[in-house]
XYZ file of C-alpha atoms in Angstrom:
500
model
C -17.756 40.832 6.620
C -16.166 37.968 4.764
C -12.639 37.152 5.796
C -11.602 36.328 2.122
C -12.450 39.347 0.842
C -10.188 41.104 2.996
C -7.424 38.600 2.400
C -7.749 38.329 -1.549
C -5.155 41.951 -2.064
C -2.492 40.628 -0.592
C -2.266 37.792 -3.030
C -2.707 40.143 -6.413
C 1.212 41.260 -6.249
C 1.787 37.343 -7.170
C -0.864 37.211 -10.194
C 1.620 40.167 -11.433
C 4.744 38.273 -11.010
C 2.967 34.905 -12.814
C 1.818 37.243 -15.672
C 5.710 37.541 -16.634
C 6.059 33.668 -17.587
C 4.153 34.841 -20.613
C 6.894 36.494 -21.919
C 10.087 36.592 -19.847
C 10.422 32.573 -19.012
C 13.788 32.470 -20.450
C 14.890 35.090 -18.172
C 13.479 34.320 -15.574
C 15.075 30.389 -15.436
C 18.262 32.071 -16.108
C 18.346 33.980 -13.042
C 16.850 31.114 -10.998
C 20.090 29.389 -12.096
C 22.331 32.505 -11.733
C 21.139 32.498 -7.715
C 21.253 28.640 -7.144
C 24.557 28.731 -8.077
C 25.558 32.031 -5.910
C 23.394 30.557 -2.662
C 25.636 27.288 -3.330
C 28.900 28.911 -3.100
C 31.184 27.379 -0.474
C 29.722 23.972 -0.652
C 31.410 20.711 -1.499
C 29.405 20.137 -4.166
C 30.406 23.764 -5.955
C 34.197 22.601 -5.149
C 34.291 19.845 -7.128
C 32.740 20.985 -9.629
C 34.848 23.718 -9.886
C 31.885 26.190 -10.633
C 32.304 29.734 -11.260
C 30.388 33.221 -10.268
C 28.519 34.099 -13.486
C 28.815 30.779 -14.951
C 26.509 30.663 -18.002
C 24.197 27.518 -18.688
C 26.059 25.829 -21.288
C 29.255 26.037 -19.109
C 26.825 24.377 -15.857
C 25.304 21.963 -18.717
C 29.217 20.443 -19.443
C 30.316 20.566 -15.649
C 27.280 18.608 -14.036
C 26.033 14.956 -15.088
C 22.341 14.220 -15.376
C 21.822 12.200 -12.266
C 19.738 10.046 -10.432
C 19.280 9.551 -6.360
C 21.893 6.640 -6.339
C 24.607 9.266 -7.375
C 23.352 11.539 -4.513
C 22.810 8.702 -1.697
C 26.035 9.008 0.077
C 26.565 12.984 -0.064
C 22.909 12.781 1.579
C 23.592 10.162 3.906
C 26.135 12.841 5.114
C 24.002 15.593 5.478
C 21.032 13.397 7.384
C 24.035 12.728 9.773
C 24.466 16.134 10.700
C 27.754 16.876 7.893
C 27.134 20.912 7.055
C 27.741 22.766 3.300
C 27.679 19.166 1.261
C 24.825 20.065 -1.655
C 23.645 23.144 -0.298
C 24.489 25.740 2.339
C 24.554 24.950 5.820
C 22.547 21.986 7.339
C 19.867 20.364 6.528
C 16.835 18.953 8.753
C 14.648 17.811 7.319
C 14.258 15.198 4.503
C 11.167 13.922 2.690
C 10.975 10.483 2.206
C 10.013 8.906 -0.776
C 9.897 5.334 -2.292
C 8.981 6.337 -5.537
C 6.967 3.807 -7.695
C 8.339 0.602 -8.693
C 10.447 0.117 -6.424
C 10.894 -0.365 -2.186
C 14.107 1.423 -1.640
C 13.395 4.934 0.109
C 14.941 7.595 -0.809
C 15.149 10.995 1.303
C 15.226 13.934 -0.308
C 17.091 17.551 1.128
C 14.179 19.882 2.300
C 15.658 22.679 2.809
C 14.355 25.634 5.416
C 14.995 28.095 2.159
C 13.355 25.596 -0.353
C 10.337 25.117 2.088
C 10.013 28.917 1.884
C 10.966 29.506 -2.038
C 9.034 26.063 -3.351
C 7.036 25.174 -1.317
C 5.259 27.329 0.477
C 5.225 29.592 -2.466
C 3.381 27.028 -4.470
C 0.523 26.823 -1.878
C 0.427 30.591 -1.828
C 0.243 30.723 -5.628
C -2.393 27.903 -5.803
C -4.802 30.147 -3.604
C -3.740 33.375 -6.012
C -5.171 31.800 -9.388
C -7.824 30.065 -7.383
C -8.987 33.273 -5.954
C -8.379 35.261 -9.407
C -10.192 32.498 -11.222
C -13.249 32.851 -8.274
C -14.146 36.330 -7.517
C -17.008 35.169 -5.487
C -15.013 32.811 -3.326
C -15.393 32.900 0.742
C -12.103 30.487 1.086
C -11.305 31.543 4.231
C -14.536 31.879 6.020
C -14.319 28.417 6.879
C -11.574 25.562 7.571
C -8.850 23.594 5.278
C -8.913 20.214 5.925
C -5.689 19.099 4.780
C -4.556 15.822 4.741
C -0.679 15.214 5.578
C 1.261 11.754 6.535
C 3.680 11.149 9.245
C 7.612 11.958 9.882
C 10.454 10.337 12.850
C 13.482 11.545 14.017
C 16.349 11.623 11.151
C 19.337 9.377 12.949
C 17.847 10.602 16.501
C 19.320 14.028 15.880
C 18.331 17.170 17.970
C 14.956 18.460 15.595
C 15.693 16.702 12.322
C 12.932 14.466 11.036
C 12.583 12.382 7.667
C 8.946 11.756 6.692
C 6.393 12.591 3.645
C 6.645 15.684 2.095
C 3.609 16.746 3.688
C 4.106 16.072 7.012
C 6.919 18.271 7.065
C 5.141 20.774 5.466
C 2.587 20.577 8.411
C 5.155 20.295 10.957
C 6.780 23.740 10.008
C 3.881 25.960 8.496
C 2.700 29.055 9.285
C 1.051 29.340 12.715
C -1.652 31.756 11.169
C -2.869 29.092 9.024
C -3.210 27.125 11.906
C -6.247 29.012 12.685
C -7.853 28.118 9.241
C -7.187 24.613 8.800
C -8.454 21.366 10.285
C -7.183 19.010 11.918
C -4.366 19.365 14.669
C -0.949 19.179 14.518
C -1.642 16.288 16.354
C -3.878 14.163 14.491
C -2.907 15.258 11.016
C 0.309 13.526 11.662
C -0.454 10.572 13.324
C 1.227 7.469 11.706
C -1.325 5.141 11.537
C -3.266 6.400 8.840
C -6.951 4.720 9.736
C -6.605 5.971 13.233
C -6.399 9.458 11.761
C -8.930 9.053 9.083
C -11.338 8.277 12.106
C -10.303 11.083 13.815
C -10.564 13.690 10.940
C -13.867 12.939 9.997
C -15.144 12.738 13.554
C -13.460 16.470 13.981
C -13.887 17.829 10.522
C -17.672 16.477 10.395
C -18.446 19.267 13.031
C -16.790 22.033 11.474
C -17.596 24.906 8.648
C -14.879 22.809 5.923
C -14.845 25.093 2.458
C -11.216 23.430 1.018
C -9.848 20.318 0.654
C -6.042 19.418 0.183
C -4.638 16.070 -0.463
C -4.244 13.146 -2.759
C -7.490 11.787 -4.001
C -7.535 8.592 -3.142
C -6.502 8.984 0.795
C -9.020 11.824 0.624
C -11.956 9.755 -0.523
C -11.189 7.617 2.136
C -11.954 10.712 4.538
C -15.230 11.494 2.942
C -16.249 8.236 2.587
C -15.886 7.535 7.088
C -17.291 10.973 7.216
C -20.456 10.339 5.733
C -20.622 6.905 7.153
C -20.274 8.554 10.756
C -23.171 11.303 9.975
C -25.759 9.539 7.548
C -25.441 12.472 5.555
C -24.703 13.617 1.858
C -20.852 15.824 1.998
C -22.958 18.861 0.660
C -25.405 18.436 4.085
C -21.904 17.891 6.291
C -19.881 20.880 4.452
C -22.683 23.371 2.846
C -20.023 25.696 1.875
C -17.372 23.113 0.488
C -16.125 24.763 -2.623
C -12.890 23.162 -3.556
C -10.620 20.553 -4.006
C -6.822 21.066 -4.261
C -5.445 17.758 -5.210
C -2.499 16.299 -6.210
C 0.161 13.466 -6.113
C -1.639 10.794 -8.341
C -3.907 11.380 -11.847
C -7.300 12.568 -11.117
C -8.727 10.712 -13.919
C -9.733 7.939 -12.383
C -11.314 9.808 -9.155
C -13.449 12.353 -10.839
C -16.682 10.926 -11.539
C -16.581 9.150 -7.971
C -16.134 12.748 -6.575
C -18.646 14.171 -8.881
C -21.026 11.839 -7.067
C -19.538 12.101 -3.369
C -19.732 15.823 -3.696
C -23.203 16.566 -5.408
C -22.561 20.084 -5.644
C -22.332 21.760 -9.405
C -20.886 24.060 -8.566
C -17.624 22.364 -6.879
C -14.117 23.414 -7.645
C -11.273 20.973 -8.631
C -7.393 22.187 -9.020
C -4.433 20.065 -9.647
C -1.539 20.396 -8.253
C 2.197 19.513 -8.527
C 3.638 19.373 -5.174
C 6.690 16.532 -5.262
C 8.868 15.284 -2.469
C 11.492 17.012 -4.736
C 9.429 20.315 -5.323
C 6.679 22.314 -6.129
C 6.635 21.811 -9.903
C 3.197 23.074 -11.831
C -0.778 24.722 -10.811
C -3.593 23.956 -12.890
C -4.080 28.035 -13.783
C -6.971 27.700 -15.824
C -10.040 25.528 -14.574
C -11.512 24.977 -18.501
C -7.663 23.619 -19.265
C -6.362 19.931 -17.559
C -2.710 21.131 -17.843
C -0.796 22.777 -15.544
C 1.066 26.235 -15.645
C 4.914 25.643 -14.734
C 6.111 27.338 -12.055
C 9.267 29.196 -13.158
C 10.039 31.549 -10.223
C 10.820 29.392 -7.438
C 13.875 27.801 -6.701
C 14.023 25.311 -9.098
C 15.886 25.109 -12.888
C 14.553 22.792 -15.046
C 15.854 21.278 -18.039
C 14.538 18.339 -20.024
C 15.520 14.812 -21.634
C 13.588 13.654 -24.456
C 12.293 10.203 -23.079
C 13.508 8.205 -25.967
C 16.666 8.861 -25.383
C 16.559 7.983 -21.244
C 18.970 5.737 -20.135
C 21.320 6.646 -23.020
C 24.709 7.281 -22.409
C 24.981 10.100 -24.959
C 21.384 11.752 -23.695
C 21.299 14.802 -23.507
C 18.974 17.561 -21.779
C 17.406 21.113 -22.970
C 16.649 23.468 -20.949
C 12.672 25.506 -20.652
C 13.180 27.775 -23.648
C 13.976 24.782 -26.022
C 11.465 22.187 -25.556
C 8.991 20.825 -28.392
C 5.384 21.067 -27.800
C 3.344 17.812 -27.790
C 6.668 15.665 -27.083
C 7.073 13.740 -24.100
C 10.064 14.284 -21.665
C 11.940 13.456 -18.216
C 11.977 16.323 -16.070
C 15.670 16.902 -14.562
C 15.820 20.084 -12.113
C 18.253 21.686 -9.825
C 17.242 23.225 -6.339
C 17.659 25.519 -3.724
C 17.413 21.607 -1.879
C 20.278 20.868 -3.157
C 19.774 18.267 -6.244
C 21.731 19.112 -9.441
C 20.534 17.925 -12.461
C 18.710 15.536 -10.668
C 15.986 13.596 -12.883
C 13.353 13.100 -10.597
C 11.251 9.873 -13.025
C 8.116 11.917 -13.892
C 7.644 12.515 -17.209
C 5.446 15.156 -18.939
C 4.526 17.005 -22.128
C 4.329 20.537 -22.714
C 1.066 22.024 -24.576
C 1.881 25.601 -24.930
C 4.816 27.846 -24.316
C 4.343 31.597 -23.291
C 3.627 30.907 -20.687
C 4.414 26.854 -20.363
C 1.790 24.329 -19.681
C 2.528 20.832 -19.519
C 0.389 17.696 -18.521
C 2.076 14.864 -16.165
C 2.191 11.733 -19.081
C 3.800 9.100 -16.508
C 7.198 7.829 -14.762
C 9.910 7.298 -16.353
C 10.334 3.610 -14.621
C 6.368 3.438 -15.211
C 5.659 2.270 -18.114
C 4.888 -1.156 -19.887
C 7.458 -2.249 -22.762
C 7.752 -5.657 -22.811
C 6.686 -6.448 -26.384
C 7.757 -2.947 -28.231
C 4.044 -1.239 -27.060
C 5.650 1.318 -24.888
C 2.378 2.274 -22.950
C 2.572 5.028 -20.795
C 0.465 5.968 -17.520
C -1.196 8.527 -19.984
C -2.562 5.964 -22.534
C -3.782 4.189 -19.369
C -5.648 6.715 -17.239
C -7.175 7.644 -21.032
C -7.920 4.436 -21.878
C -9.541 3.814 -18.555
C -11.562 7.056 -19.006
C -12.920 6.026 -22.061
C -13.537 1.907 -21.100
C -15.736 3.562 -17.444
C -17.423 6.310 -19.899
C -18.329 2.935 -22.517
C -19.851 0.556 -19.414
C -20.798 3.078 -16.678
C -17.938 1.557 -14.187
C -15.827 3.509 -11.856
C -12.354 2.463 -10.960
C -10.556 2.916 -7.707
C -7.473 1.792 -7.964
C -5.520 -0.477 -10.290
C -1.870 -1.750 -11.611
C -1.115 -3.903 -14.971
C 1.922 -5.682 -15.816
C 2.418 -7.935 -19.125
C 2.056 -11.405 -18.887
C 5.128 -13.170 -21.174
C 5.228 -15.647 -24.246
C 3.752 -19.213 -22.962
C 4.836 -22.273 -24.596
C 1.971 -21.101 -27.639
C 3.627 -17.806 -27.687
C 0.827 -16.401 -25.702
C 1.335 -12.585 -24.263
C -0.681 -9.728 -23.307
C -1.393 -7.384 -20.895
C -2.541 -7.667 -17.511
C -4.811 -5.615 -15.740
C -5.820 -5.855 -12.263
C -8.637 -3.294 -11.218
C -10.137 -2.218 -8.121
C -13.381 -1.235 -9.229
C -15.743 1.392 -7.340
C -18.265 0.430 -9.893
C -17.902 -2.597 -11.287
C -18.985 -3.161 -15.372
C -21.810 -5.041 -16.165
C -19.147 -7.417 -18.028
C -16.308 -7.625 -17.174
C -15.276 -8.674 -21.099
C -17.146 -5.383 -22.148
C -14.909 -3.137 -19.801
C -11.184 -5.444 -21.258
C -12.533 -4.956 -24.930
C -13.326 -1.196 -24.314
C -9.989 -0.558 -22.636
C -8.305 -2.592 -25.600
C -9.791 -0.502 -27.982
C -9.050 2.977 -26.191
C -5.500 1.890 -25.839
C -4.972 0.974 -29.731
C -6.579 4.568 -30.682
C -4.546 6.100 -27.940
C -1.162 3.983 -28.806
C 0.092 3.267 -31.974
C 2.902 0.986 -31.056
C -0.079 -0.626 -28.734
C -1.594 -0.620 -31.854
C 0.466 -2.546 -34.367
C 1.549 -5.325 -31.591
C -2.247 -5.979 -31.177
C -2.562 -6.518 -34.869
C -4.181 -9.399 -35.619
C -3.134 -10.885 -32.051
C 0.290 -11.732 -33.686
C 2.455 -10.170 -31.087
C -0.064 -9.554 -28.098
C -3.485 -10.548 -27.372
C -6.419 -8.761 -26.044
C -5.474 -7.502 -22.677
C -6.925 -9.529 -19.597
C -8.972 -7.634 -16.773
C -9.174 -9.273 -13.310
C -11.454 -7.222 -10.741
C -9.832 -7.067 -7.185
C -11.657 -7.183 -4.310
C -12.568 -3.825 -1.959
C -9.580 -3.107 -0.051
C -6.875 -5.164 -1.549
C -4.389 -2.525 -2.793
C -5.206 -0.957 0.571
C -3.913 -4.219 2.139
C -1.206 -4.261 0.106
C -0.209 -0.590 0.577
C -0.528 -1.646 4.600
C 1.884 -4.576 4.153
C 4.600 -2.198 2.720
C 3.980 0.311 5.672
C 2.827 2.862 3.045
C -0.906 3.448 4.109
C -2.132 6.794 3.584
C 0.295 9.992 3.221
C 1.486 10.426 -0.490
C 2.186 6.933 -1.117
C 0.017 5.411 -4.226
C 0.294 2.020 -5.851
C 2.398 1.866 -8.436
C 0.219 1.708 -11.794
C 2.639 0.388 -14.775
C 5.308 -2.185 -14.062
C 7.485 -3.749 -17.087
C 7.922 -6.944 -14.567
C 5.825 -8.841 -12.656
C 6.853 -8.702 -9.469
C 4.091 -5.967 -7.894
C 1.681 -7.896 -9.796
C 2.380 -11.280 -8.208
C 2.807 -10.074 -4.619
C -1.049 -7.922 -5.144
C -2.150 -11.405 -6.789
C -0.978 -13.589 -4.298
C -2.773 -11.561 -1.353
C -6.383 -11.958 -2.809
């Protein structure tokens, strides 16, 4: 009797709740904000903002700035040190830490026991519903989830509060029954030093019946690659009944033809997912479509800023029901967690409404406009897609940064590429990315005309391991951390340059 088969009803009552986005998603955001602002009454944050019970959006939309995590710092700093009702109700434990992309500074973000349940969790229940709905002859749960997670400390030494990634506080307070499906321990999975635990998974996991995956891609591969190194075998030999990969946390672009040939198996599943230190955001719903269904029931408002007019002073954001299809924007949301308005950096762009799909396009601090080209991590992940399809090369990892006017008014682009293939030619690869990124790119486009404002981007290959080493340097090996892959400076750039 397969296990999954008796498990699959109890997730149908969700695929009924989902089916309302098609046609009730302003509703439905309205009374997410309707009980966010009820759950906060009492709080600090409610006082001085001098909200009211039944306040209606436009009224919340006057009373609360757009903000960033410097204008939540201190009110935080309070609540890691214990300080109850600040941004949310009562106190908060535990706190996801996250240094974001372009920068070092950490910041630590609420997590809530509520928004673990409400965001969270109900994210990875929902990602198993439309998995199982879009797989009717799945056996999921016949076998182990190896799920990758990072590492947490005590918060400030206080009595069972702990600041760590996301995921290793998801880990430390999930469900004991999926304990008994997923691989490894407690123990291991959140071990600190990530190649210690890497060992140790794929020693464990290489013995066991592993149908699901969970993680970001590129710690992941790390995983398969020691586990196949430690056996001799193919992943399809090692996990027979391997049928899925629920990924997340960086672009999958660059990682799906090494997969493809890591796990030979046609008929391998791959879903995206949008799982945050801030929240669970957006499930890929439909396996034929790359975008991602957002998730409008949980505890989270959203509202958007069109990314033009980031940074503004007179910016201003719409909420769900008014965004533009094909246009990019900065996602701002407000939580059960305890951020208001609070624009997290991603940016994305929606491709359908009823229900809302959207594709992640970049960060909002991740981007490369030195010269008037504005390239986004969108144009780049294409771009690269379309140089590796060209030449037959595989990238691992990579960052670019521009390189600025010389005494002959020389500038361009700089790419730096970790290759898991390398090109033939390296000049084949830079002149197929250049192209991609002037079909992709307008603005990319017209400064490359005629080299009068930039020249042909430049392509350096690094060696195996270097944005690893890097990564290890900043402490940020393994977990959700990822190297950052558009700066508008140079100062990544030089550092990852100056350790080859």
């Amino acid at each position: 009797m397969s296990i999954t088969r008796i498990i699959r009803p109890f997730f149908n009552a969700r695929l009924k709740a989902i089916g309302r986005y098609e046609t009730e998603a302003k509703d439905i955001q309205l009374g997410v904000l309707s009980r966010l602002l009820a759950d906060a009454a009492g709080t600090q944050w409610v006082a001085a903002h001098r909200y009211a019970p039944g306040m209606d959006y436009d009224r919340f939309a006057e009373r609360t700035p757009i903000s960033t995590y410097d204008d939540f710092k201190d009110d935080i700093d309070r609540m890691r040190r214990g300080e109850a009702d600040v941004l949310c109700k009562g106190r908060v434990k535990w706190y996801a830490k996250s240094s974001g992309t372009t920068n070092d500074k950490s910041k630590f973000i609420p997590v809530s026991a509520r928004y673990l349940r409400d965001t969270h969790y109900a994210g990875g229940t929902d990602a198993v519903a439309l998995y199982l709905r879009n797989n009717p002859k799945s056996r999921l749960f016949d076998g182990r989830a190896l799920i990758l997670g990072g590492s947490h400390a005590p918060n400030y030494n206080l009595p069972h509060s702990l600041v760590g990634d996301l995921s290793s506080i998801l880990i430390e307070n999930i469900n004991p029954l999926v304990n008994l499906v997923r691989t490894p321990s407690k123990k291991v999975a959140l071990l600190s030093d990530f190649e210690e635990k890497r060992d140790r998974i794929a020693a464990v996991a290489s013995r066991q019946n592993v149908t699901n995956l969970s993680g970001v891609p590129s710690w992941m591969m790390a995983v398969l690659n020691r586990v196949i190194e430690l056996t001799g075998k193919p992943i399809c030999e090692v996990w027979p009944n391997l049928e899925v990969f629920f990924h997340g946390g960086v672009a999958f672009t660059p990682y799906r033809e090494q997969y493809r040939r890591l796990i030979a198996n046609p008929g391998m599943h791959y879903m995206e997912t949008y799982n945050a230190s801030e929240g669970f955001f957006g499930l890929q719903d439909d396996p034929a479509d790359p975008a991602m269904l957002l998730m409008i029931d949980y505890g989270v408002f959203y509202e958007f800023v069109p990314l033009e007019d980031v940074g503004m002073p007179e910016a201003q954001a719409v909420p769900l029901w008014e965004v533009e299809t094909g246009r990019n924007y900065a996602m701002v949301i407000t939580t059960t967690g305890g951020l208001w308005r609070y624009m997290i950096g991603d940016t994305v762009r929606f491709t359908q409404t009823d229900p809302y799909k959207f594709v992640i396009t970049g960060r909002t601090k991740s981007f490369i406009n030195a010269f008037g080209e504005e390239l986004i991590v969108d144009n780049a992940e294409r771009g690269l897609q379309a140089a590796c399809a060209a030449t037959g090369a595989q990238v691992k990892d990579y960052t670019a940064a521009p390189v600025f006017m010389n005494d002959r008014g020389s500038c361009r682009h700089q790419w730096l590429i970790e290759f898991d293939r390398p090109p033939q030619s390296l000049e084949t690869f830079a002149e197929k990315l250049d192209q991609a990124l002037q079909t992709l790119n307008s603005d990319y486009e017209a400064k490359r005309y005629k080299n009068l404002t930039l020249q042909r981007l430049e392509v350096i290959a690094a060696p195996k391991g270097l944005f690893d080493l890097w990564l290890k340097s900043k402490g940020k090996l393994g977990g959700q951390h990822k190297v950052p892959r558009l700066c508008n400076d140079r100062r990544i750039m030089d550092e990852v340059l100056g350790m080859m």
